[in-house]
PDB file of C-alpha atoms and ligand atoms in Angstrom:
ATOM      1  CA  UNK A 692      -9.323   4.798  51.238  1.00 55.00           C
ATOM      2  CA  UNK A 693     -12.750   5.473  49.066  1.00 67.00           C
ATOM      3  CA  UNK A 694     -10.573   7.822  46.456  1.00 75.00           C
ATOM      4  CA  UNK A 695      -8.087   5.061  45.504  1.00 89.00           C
ATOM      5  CA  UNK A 696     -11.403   2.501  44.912  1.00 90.00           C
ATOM      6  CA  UNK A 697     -13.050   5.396  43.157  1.00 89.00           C
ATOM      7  CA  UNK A 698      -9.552   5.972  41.181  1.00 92.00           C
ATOM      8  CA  UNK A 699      -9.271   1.969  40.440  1.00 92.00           C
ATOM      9  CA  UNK A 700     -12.955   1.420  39.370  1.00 93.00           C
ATOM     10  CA  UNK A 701     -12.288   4.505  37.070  1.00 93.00           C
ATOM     11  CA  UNK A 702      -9.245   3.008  35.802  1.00 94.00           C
ATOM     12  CA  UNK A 703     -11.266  -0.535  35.090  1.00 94.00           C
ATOM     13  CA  UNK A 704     -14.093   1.220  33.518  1.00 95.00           C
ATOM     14  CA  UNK A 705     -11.903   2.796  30.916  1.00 94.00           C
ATOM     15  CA  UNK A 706      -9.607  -0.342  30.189  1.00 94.00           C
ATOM     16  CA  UNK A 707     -13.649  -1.674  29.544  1.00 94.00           C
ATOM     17  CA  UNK A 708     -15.024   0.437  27.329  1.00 96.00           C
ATOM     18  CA  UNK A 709     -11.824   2.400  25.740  1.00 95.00           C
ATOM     19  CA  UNK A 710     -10.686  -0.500  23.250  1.00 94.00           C
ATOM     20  CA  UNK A 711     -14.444  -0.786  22.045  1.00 94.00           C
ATOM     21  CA  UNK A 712     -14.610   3.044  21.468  1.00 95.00           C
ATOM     22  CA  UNK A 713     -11.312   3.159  19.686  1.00 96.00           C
ATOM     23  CA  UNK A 714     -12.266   0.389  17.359  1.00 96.00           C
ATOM     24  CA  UNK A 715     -16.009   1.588  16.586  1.00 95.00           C
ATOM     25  CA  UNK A 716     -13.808   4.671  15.745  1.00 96.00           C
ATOM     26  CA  UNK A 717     -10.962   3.194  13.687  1.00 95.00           C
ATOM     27  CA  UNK A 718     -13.873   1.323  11.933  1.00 94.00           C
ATOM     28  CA  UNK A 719     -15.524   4.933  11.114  1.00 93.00           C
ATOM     29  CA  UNK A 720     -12.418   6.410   9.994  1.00 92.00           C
ATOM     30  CA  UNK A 721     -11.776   3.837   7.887  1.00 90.00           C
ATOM     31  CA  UNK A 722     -15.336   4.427   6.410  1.00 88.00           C
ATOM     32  CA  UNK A 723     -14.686   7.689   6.064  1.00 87.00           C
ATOM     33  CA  UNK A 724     -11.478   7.411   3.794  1.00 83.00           C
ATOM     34  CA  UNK A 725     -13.058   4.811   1.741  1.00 81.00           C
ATOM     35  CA  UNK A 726     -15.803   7.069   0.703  1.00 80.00           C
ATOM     36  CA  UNK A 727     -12.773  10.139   0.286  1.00 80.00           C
ATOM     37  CA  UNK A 728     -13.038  11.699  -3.211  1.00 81.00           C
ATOM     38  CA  UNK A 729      -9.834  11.386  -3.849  1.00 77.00           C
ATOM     39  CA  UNK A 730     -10.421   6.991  -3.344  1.00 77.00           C
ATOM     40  CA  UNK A 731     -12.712   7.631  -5.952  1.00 79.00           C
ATOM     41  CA  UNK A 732     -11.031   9.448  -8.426  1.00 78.00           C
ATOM     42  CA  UNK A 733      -8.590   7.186  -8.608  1.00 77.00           C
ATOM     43  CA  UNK A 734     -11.149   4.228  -8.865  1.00 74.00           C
ATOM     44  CA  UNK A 735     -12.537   6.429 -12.232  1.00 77.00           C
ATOM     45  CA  UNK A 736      -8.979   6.756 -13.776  1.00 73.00           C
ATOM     46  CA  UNK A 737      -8.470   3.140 -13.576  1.00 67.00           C
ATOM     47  CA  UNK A 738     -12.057   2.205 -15.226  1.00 63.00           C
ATOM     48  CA  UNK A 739     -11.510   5.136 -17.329  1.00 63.00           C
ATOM     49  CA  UNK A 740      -9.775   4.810 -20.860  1.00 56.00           C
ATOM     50  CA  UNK A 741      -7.756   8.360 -21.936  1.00 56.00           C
ATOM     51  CA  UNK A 742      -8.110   9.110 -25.442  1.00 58.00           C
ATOM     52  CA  UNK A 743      -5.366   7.679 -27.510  1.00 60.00           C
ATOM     53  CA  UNK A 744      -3.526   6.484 -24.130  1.00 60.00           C
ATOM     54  CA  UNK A 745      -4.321   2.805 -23.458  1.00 60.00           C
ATOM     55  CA  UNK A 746      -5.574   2.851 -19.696  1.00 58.00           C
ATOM     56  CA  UNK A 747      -3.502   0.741 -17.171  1.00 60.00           C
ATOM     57  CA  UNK A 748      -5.988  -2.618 -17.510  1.00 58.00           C
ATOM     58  CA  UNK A 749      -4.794  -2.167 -21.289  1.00 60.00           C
ATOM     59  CA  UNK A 750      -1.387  -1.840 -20.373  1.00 61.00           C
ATOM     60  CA  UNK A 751      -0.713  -4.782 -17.822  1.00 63.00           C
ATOM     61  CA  UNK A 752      -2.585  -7.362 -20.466  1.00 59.00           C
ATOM     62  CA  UNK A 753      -0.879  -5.677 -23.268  1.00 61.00           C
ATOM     63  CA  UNK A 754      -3.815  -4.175 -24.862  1.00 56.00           C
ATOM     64  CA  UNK A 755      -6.116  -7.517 -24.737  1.00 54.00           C
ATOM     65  CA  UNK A 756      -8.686  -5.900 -22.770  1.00 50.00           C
ATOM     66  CA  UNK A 757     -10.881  -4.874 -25.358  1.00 52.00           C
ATOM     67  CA  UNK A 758     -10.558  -7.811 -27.903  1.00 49.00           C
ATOM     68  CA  UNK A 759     -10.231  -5.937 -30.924  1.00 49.00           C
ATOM     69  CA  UNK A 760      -7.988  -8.084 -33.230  1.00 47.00           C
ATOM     70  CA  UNK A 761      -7.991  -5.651 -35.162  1.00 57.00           C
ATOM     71  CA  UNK A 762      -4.216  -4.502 -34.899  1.00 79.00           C
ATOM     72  CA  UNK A 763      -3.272  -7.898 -35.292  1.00 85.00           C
ATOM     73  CA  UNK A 764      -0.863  -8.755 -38.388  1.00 86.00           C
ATOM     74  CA  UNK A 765      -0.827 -12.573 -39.648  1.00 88.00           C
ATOM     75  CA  UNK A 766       2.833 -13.708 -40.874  1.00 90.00           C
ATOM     76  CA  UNK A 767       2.441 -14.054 -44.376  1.00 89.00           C
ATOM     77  CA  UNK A 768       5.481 -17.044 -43.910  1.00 90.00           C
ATOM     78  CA  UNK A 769       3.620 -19.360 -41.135  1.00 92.00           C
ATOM     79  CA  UNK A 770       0.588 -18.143 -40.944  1.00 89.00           C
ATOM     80  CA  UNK A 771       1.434 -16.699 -36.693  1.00 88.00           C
ATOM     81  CA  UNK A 772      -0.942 -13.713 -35.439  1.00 88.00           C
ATOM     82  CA  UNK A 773       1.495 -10.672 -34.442  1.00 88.00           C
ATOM     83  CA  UNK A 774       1.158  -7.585 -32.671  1.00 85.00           C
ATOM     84  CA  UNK A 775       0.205  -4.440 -35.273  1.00 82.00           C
ATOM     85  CA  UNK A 776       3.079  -2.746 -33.944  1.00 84.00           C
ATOM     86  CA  UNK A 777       5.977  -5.624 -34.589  1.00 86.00           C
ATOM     87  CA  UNK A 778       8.290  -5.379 -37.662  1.00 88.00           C
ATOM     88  CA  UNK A 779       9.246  -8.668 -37.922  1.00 90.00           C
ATOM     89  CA  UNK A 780       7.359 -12.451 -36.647  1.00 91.00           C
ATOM     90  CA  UNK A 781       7.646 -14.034 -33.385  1.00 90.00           C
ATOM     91  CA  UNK A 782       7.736 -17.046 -34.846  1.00 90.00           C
ATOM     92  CA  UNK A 783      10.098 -16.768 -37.793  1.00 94.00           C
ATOM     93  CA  UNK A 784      11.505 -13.735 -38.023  1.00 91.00           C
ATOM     94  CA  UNK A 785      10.014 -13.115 -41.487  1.00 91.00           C
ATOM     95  CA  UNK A 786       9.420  -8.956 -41.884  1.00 90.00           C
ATOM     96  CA  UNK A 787       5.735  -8.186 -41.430  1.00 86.00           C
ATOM     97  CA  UNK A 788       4.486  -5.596 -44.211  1.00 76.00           C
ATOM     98  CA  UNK A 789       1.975  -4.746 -41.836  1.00 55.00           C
TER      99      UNK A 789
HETATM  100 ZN1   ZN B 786       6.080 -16.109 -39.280  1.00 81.28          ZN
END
């Protein structure tokens, strides 16, 4: 008669306490892999810009990251700003010399 009180007090004690010690432990794990090295390596690549590779900010805006207009190429037919790296206009299909 006292063990199976002892046993269910036990058994109420740990449904008590157990979720709060899982969660202040889930909470440090997930502390833990935030401050993993390999969390911030990756972090570094993406700030990071390679040398001649445009970094993957650069790629998702298509290289407007930085501003530079510098590999822009005005259509000498209407006057449109083009990418450095197209052959012909966007906007009339004139060939760009640059
Ligand atoms: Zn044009």
């Amino acid at each position: 008669m006292d063990l199976p009180i002892a046993f269910r007090l036990l058994v109420a004690v740990f449904c008590i306490v157990a979720p709060s010690l899982l969660f202040v432990g889930f909470v440090r794990v997930l502390d833990r892999m935030r401050d993993d090295d390999l969390v911030n390596r990756v972090l570094e690549r993406v700030d990071e810009q390679p040398s001649g590779a445009p970094g993957p900010a650069a790629v998702l805006t298509g290289g407007a990251v930085d501003g530079s207009k510098s590999n822009l190429v005005t259509c000498s037919n209407c006057g449109l700003p083009n990418a450095g790296y197209a052959g012909y206009c966007g906007n009339c299909l004139a060939a760009l010399d640059g």
